CSV table of N, CA and C in Angstrom, one decimal:
chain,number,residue,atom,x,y,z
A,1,UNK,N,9.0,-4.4,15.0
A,1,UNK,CA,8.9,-4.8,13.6
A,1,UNK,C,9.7,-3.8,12.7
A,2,UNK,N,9.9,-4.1,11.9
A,2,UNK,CA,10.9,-3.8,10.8
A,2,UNK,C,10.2,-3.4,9.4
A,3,UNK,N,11.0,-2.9,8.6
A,3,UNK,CA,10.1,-2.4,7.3
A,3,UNK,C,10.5,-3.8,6.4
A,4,UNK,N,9.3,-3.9,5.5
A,4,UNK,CA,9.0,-5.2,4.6
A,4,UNK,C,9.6,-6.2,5.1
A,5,UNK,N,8.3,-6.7,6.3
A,5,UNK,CA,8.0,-7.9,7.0
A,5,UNK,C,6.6,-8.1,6.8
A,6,UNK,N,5.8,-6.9,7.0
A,6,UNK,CA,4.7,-7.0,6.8
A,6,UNK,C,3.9,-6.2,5.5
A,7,UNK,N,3.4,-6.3,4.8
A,7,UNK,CA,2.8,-5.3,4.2
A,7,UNK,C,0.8,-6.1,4.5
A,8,UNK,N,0.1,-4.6,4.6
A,8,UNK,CA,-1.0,-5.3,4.0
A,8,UNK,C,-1.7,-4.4,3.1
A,9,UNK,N,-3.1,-4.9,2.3
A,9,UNK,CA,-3.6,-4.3,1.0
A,9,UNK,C,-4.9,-4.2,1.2
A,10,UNK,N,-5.7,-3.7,-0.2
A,10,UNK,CA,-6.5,-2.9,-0.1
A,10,UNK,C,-7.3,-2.5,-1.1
A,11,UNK,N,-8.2,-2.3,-1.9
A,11,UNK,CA,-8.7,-1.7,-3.0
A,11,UNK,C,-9.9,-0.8,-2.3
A,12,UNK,N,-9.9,0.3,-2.7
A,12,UNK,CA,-11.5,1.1,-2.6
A,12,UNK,C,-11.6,2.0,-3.5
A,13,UNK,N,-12.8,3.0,-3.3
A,13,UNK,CA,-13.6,3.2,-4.8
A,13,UNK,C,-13.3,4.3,-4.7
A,14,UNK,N,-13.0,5.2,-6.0
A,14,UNK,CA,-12.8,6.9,-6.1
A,14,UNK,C,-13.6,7.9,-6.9
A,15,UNK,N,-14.6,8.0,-6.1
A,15,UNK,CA,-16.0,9.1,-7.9
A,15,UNK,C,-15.3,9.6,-8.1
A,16,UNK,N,-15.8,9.6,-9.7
A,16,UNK,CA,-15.5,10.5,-10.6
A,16,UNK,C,-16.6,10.8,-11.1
A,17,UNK,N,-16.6,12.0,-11.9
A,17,UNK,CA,-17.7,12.5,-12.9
A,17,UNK,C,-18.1,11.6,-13.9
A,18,UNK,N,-17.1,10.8,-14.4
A,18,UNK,CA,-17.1,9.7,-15.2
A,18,UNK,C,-17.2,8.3,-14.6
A,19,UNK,N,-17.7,8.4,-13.7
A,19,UNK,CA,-17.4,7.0,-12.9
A,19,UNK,C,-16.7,6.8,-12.2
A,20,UNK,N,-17.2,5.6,-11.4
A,20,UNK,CA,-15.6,5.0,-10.3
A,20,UNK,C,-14.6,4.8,-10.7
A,21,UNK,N,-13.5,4.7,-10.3
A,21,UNK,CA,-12.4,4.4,-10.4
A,21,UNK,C,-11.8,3.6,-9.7
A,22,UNK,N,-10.9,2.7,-9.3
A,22,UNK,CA,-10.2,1.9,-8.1
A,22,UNK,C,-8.7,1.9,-7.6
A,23,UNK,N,-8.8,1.9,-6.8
A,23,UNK,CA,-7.3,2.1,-5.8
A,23,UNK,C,-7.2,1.2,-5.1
A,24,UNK,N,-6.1,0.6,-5.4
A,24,UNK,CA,-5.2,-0.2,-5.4
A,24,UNK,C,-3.9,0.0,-4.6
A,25,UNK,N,-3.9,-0.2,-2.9
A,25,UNK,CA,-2.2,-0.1,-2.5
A,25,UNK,C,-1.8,-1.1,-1.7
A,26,UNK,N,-0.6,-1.0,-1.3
A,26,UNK,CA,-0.2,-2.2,-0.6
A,26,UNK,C,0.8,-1.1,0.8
A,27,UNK,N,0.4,-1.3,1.7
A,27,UNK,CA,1.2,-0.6,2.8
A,27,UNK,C,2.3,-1.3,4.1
A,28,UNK,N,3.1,-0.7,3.9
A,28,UNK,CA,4.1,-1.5,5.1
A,28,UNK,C,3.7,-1.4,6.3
A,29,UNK,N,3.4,-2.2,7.3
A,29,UNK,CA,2.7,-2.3,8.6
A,29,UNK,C,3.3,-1.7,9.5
A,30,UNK,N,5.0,-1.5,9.2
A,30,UNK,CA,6.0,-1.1,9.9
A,30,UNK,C,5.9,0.8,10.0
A,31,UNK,N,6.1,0.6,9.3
A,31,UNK,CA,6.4,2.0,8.6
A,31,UNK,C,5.1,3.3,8.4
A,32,UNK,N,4.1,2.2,8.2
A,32,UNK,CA,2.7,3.1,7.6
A,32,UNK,C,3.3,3.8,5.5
A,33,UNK,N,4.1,3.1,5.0
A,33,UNK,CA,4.6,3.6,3.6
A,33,UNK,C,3.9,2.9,2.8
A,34,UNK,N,3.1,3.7,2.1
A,34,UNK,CA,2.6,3.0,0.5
A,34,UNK,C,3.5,2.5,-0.6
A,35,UNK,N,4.0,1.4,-0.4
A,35,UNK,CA,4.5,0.8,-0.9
A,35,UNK,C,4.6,0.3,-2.4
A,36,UNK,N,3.6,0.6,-3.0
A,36,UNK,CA,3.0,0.6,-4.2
A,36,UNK,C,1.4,1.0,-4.4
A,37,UNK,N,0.9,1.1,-5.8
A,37,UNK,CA,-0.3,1.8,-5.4
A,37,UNK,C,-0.8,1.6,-7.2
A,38,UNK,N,-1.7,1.7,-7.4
A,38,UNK,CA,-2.0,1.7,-8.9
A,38,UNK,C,-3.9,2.2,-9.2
A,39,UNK,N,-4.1,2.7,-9.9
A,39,UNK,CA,-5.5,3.4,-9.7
A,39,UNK,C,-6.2,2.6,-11.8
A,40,UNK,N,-7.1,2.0,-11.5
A,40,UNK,CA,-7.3,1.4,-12.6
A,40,UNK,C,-9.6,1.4,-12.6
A,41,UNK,N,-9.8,1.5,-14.0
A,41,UNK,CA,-11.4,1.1,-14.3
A,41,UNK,C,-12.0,0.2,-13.6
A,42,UNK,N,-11.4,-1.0,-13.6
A,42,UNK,CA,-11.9,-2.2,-13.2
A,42,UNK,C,-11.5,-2.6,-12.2
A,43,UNK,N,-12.7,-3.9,-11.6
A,43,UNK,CA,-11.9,-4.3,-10.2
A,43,UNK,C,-11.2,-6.0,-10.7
A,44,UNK,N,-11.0,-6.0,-11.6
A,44,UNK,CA,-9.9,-6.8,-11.7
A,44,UNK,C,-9.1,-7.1,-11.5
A,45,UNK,N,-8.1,-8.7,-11.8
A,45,UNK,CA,-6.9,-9.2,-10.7
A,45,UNK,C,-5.9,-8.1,-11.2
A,46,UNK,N,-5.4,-7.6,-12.2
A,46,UNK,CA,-4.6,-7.0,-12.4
A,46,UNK,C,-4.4,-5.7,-11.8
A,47,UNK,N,-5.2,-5.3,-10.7
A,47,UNK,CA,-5.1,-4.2,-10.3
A,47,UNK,C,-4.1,-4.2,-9.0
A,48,UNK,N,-4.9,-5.3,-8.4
A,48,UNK,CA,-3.2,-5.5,-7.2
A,48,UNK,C,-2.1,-6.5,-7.4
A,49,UNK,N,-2.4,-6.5,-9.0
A,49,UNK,CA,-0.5,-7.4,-8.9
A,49,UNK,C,0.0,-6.0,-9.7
A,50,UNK,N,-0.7,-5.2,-10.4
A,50,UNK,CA,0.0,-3.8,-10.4
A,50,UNK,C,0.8,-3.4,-9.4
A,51,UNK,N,0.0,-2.7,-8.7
A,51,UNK,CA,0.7,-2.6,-7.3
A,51,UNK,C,1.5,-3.3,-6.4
A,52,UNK,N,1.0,-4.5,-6.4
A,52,UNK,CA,1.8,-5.3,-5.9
A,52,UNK,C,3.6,-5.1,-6.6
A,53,UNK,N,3.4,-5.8,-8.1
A,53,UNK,CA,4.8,-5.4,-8.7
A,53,UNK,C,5.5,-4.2,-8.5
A,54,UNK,N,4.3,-3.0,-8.1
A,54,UNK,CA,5.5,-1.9,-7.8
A,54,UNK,C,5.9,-1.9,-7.0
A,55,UNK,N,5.4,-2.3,-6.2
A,55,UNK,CA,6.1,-1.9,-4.6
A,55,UNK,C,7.4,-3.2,-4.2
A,56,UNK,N,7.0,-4.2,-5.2
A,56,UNK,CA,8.4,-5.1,-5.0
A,56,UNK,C,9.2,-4.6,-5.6
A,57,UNK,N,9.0,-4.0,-7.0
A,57,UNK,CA,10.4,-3.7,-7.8
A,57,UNK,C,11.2,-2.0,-6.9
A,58,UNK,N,9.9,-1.7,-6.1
A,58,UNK,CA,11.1,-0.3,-5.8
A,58,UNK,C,11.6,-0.4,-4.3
A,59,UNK,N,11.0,-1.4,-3.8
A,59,UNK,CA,11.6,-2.1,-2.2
A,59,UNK,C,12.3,-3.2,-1.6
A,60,UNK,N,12.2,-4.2,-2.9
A,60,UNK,CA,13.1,-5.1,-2.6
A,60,UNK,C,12.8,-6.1,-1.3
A,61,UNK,N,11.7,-6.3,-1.3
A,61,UNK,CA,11.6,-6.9,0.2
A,61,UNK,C,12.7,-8.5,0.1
A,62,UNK,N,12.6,-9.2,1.2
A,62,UNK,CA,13.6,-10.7,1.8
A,62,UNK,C,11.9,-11.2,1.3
A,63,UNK,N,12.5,-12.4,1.4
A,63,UNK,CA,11.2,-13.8,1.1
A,63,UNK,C,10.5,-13.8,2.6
A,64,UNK,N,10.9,-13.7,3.4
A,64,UNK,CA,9.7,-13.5,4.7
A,64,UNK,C,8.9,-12.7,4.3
A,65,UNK,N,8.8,-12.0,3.3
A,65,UNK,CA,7.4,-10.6,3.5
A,65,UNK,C,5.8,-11.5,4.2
A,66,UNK,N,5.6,-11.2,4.7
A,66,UNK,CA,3.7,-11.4,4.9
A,66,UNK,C,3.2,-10.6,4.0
A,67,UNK,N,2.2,-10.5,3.5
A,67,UNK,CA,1.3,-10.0,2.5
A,67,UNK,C,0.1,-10.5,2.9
A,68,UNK,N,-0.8,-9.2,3.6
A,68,UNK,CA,-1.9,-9.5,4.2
A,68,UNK,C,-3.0,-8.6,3.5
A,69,UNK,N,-4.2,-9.3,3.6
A,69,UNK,CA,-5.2,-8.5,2.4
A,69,UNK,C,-6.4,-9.1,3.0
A,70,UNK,N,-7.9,-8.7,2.9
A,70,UNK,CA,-9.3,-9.4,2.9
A,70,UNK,C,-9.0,-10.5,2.4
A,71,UNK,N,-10.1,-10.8,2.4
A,71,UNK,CA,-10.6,-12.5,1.4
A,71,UNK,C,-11.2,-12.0,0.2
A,72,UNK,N,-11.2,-11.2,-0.6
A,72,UNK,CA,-11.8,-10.5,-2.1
A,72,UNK,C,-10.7,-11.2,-2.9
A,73,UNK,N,-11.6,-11.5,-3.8
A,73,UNK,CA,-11.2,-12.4,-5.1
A,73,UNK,C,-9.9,-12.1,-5.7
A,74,UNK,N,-9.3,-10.8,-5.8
A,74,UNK,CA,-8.6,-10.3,-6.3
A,74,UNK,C,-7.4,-11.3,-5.4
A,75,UNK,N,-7.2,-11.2,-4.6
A,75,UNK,CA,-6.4,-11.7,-3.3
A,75,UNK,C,-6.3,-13.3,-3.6
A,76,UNK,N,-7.3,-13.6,-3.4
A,76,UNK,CA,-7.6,-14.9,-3.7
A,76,UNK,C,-7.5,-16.0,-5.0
A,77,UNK,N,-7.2,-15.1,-6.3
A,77,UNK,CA,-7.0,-15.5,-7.2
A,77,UNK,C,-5.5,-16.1,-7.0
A,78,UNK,N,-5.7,-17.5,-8.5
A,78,UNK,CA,-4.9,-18.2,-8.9
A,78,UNK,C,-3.4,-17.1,-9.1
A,79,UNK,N,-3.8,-16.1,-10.0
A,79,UNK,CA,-2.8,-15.3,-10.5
A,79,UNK,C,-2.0,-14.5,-9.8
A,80,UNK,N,-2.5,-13.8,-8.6
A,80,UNK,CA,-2.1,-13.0,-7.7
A,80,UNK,C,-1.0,-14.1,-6.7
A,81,UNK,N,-1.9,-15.3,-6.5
A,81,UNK,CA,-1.2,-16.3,-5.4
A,81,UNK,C,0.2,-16.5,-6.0
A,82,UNK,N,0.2,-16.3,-7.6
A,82,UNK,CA,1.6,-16.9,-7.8
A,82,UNK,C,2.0,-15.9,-8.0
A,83,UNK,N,2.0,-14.8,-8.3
A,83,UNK,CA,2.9,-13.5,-7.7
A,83,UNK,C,3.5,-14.3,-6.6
A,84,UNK,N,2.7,-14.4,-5.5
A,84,UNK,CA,3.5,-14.0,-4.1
A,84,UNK,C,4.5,-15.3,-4.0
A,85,UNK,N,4.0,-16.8,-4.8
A,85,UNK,CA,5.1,-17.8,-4.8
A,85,UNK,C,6.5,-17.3,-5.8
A,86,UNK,N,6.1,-16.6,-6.4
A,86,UNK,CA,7.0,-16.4,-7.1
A,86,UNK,C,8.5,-16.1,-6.4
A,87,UNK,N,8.3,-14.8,-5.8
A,87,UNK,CA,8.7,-14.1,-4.6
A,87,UNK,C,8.9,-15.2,-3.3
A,88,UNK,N,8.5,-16.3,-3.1
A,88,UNK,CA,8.3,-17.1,-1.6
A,88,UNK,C,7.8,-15.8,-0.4
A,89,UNK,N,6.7,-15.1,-1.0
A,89,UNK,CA,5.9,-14.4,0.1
A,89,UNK,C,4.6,-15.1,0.6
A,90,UNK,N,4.2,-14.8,2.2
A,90,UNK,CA,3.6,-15.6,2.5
A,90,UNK,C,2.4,-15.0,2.6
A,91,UNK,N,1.1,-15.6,1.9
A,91,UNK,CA,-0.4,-14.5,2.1
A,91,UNK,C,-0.3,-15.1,3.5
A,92,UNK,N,-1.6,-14.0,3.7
A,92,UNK,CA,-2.6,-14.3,4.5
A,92,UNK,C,-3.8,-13.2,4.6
A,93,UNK,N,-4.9,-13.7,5.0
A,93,UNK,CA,-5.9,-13.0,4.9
A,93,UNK,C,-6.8,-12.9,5.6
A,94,UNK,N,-7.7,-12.1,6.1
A,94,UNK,CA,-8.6,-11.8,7.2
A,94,UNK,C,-9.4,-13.1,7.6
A,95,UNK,N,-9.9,-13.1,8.8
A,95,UNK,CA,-10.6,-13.8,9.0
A,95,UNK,C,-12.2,-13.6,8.5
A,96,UNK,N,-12.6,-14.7,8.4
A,96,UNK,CA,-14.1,-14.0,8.1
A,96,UNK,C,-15.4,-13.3,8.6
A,97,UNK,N,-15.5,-12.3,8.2
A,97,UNK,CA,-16.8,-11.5,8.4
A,97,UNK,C,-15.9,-10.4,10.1
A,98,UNK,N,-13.9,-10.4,9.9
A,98,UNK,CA,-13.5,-9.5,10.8
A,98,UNK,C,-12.7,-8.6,9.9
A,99,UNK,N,-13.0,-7.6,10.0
A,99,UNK,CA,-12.9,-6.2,9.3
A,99,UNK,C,-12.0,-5.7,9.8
A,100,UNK,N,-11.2,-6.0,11.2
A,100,UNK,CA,-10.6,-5.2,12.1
A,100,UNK,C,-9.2,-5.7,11.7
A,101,UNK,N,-9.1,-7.1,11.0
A,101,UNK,CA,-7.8,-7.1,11.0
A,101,UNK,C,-6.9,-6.6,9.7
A,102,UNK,N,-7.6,-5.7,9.0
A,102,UNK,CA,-6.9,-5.0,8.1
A,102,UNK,C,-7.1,-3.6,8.2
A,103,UNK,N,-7.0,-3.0,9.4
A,103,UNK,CA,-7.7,-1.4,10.0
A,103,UNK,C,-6.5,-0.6,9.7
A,104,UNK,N,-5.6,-1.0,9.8
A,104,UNK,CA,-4.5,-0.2,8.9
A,104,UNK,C,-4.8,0.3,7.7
A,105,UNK,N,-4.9,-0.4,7.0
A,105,UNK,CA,-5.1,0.4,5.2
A,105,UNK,C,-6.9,0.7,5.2
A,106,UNK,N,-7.5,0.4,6.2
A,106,UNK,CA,-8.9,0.9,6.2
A,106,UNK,C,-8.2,2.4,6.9
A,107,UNK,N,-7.2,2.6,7.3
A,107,UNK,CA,-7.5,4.2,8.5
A,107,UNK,C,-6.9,4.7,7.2
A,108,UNK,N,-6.1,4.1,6.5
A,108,UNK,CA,-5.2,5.0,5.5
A,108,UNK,C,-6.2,5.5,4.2
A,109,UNK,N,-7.1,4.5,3.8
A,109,UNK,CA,-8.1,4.7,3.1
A,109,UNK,C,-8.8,6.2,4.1
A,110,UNK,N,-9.1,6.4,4.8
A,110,UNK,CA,-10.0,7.2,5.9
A,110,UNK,C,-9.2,8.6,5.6
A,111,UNK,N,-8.1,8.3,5.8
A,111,UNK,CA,-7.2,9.7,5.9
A,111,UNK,C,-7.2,9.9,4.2
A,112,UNK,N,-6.8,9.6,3.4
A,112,UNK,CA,-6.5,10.1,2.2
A,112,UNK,C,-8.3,10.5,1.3
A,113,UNK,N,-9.2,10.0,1.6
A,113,UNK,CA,-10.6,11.0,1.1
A,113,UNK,C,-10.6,12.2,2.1
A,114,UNK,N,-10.0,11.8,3.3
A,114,UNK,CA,-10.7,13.1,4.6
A,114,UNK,C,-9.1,14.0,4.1
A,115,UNK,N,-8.4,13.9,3.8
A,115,UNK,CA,-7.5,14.9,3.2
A,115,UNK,C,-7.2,15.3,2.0
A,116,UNK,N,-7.6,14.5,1.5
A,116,UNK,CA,-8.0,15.4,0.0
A,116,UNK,C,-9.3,15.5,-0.5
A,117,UNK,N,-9.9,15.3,0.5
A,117,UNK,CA,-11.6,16.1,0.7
A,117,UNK,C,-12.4,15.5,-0.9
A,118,UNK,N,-12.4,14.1,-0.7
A,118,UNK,CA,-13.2,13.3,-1.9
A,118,UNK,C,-14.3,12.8,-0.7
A,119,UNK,N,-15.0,14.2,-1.7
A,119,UNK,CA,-16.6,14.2,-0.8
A,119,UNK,C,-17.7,14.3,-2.0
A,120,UNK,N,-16.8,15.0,-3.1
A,120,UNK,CA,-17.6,15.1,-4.5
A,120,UNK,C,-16.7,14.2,-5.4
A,121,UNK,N,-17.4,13.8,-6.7
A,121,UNK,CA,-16.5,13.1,-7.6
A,121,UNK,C,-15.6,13.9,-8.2
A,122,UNK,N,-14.1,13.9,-8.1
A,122,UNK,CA,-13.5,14.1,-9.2
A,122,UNK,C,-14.0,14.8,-10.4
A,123,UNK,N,-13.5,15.5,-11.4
A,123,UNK,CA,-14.1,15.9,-12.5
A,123,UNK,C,-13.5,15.0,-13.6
A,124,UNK,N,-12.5,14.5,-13.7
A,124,UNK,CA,-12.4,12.9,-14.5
A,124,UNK,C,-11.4,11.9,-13.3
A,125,UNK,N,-11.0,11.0,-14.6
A,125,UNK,CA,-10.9,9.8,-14.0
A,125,UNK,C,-8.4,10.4,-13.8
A,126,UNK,N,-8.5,11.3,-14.7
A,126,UNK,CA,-6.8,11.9,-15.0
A,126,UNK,C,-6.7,12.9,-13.9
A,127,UNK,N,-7.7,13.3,-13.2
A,127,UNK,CA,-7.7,14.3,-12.2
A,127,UNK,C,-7.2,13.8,-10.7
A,128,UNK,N,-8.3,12.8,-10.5
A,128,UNK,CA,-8.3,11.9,-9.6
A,128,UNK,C,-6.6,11.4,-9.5
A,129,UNK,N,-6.2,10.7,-10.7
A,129,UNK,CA,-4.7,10.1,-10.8
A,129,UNK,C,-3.9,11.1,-10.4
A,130,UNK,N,-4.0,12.5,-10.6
A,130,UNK,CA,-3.1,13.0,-10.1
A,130,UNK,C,-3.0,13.7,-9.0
A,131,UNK,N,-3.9,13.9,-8.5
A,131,UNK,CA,-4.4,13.9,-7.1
A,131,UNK,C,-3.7,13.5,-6.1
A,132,UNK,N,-3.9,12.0,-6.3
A,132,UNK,CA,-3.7,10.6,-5.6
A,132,UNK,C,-2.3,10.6,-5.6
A,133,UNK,N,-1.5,10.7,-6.6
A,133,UNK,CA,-0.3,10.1,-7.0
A,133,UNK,C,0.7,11.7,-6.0
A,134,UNK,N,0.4,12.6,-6.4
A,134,UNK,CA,0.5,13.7,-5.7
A,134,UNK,C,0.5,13.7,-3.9
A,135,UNK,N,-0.7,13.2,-3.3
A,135,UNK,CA,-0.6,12.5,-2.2
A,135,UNK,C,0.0,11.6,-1.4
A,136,UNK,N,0.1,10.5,-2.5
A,136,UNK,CA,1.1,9.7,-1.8
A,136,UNK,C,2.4,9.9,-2.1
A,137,UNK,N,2.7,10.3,-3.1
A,137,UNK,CA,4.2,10.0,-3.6
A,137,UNK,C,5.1,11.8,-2.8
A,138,UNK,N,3.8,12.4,-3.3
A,138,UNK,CA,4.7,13.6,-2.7
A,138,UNK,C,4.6,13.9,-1.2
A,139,UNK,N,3.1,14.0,-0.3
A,139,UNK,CA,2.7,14.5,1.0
A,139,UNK,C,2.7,12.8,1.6
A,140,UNK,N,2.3,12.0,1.7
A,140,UNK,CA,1.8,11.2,2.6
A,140,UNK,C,2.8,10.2,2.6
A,141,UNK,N,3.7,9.5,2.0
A,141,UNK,CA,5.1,8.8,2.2
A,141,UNK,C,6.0,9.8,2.7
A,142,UNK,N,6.4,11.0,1.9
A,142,UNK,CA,7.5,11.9,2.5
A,142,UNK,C,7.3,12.7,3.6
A,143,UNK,N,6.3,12.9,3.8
A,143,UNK,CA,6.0,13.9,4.6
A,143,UNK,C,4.9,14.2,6.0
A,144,UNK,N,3.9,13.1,5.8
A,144,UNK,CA,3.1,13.2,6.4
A,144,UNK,C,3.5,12.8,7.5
A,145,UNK,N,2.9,13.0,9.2
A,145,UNK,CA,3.4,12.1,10.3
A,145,UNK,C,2.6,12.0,10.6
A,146,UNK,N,2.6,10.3,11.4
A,146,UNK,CA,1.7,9.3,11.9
A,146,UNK,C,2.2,9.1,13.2
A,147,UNK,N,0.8,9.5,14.3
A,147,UNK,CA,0.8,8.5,15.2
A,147,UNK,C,1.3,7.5,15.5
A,148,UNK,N,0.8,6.5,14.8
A,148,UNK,CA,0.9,5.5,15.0
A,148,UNK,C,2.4,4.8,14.9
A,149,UNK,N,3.6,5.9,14.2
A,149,UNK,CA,4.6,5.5,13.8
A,149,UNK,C,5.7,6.9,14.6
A,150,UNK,N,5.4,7.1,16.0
A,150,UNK,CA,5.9,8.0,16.7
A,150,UNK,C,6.6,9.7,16.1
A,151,UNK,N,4.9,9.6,15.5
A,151,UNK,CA,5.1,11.5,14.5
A,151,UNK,C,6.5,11.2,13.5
A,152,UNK,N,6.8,10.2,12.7
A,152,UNK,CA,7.5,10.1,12.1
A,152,UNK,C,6.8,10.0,10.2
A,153,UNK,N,7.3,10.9,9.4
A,153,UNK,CA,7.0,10.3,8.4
A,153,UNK,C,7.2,8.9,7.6
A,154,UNK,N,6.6,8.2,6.7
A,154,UNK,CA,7.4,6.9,6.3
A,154,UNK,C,8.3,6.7,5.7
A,155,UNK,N,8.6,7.3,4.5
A,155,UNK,CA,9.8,7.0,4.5
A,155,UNK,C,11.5,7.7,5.2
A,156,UNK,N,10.6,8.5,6.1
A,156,UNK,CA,11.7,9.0,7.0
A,156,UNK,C,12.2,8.4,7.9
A,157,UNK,N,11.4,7.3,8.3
A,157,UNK,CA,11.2,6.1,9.7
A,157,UNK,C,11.9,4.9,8.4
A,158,UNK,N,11.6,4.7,7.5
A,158,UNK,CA,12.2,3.7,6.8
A,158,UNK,C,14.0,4.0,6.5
A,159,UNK,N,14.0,5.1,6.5
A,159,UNK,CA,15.5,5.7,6.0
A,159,UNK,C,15.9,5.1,7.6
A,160,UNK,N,15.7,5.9,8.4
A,160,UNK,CA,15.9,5.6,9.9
A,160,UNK,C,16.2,4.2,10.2
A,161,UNK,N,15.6,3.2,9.9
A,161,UNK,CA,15.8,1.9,9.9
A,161,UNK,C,16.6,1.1,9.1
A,162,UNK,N,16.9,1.8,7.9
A,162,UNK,CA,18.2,1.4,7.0
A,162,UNK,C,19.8,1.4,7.7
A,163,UNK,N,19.5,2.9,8.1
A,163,UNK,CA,20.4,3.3,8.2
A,163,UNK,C,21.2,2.8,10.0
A,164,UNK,N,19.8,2.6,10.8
A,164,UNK,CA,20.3,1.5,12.2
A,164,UNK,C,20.6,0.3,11.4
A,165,UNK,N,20.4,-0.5,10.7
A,165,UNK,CA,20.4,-1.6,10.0
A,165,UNK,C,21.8,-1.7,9.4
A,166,UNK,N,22.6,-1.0,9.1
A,166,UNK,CA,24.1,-0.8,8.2
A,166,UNK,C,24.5,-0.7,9.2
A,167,UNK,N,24.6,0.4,10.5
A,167,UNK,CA,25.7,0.7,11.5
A,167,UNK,C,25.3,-0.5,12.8
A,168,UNK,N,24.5,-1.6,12.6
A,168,UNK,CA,24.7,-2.9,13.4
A,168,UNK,C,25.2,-3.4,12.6
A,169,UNK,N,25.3,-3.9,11.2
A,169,UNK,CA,26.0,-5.2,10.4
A,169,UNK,C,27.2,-4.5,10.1
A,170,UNK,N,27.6,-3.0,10.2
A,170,UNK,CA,29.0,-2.5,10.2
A,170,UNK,C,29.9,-3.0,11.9
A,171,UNK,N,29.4,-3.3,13.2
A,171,UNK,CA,29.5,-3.3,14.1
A,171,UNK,C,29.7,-5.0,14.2
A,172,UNK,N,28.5,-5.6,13.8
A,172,UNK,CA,29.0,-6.6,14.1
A,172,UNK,C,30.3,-7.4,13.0
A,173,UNK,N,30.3,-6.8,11.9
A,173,UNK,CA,31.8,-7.0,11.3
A,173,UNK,C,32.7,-7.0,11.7
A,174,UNK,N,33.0,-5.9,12.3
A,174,UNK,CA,34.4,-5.2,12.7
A,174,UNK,C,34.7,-5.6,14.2
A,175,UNK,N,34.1,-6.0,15.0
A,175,UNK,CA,33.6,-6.8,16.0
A,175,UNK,C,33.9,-6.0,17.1
């Protein structure tokens, strides 16, 4: 598998002193890369077509994307669906009452409280954001290595894949 073929998604809860918060990402299946991400009050639709829009505007996926998520309303909304027509991406969504087919962004959820140790709430809701944003954007896309992705970081494994990707369509040009 290849990067942005698959992605799948995600929302879970973040204490704060001030209340919850929610988190919002979308992850490449390939890669293990947070692909977009957005942390908002509410659990409203607008939280993963946030995300969602980021991670298309800074990745550029082909119209094959899959776009895999639970069955939560967010997902299943009118508004979200036509994001993904927009794009010609194709949902799809868990089956019902199986938890196991979105264990990707459930382990990534797992690892990012057990690594930045949200065991207590946050002291606000701007703390948490930067935290998070710090996490992924700086340690856990650039840096971190995964198992599952042969001790490679993600966007190190995604560069890696670009770059096989250019020196086959340079090869098969030149013939």
């Amino acid at each position: 598998m290849a990067p942005n073929q698959v992605w799948v998604a995600d929302i879970t809860y973040i204490p704060t002193k001030n209340g919850w918060t929610y988190l919002s990402a979308f992850m490449d299946l390939a890669t293990r890369a947070i692909k977009g991400w957005t942390l908002r009050d509410t659990l409203k639709t607008e939280i993963v077509i946030d995300a969602f829009n980021q991670a298309v505007s800074r990745f550029k996926p082909d119209k094959q994307l899959i776009v895999h998520s639970d069955r939560g309303c967010q997902y299943a909304s009118r508004e979200f669906r036509h994001h993904l027509e927009l794009h010609n991406f194709q949902s799809s969504m868990s089956r019902k009452g199986n938890c196991y087919d979105n264990a990707a962004m459930e382990s990534f959820w797992a690892t990012l409280k057990t690594e930045l140790r949200i065991n207590k709430p946050f002291e606000t809701k701007e703390h948490a954001r930067l935290a998070i944003f710090d996490y992924i954007e700086t340690f856990y896309n650039r840096n971190r290595l995964h198992s599952a992705i042969a001790y490679n970081a993600p966007l190190a494994l995604e560069t890696r894949f670009s770059e096989q990707n250019k020196s086959q369509t340079v090869s098969a040009i030149s013939g």
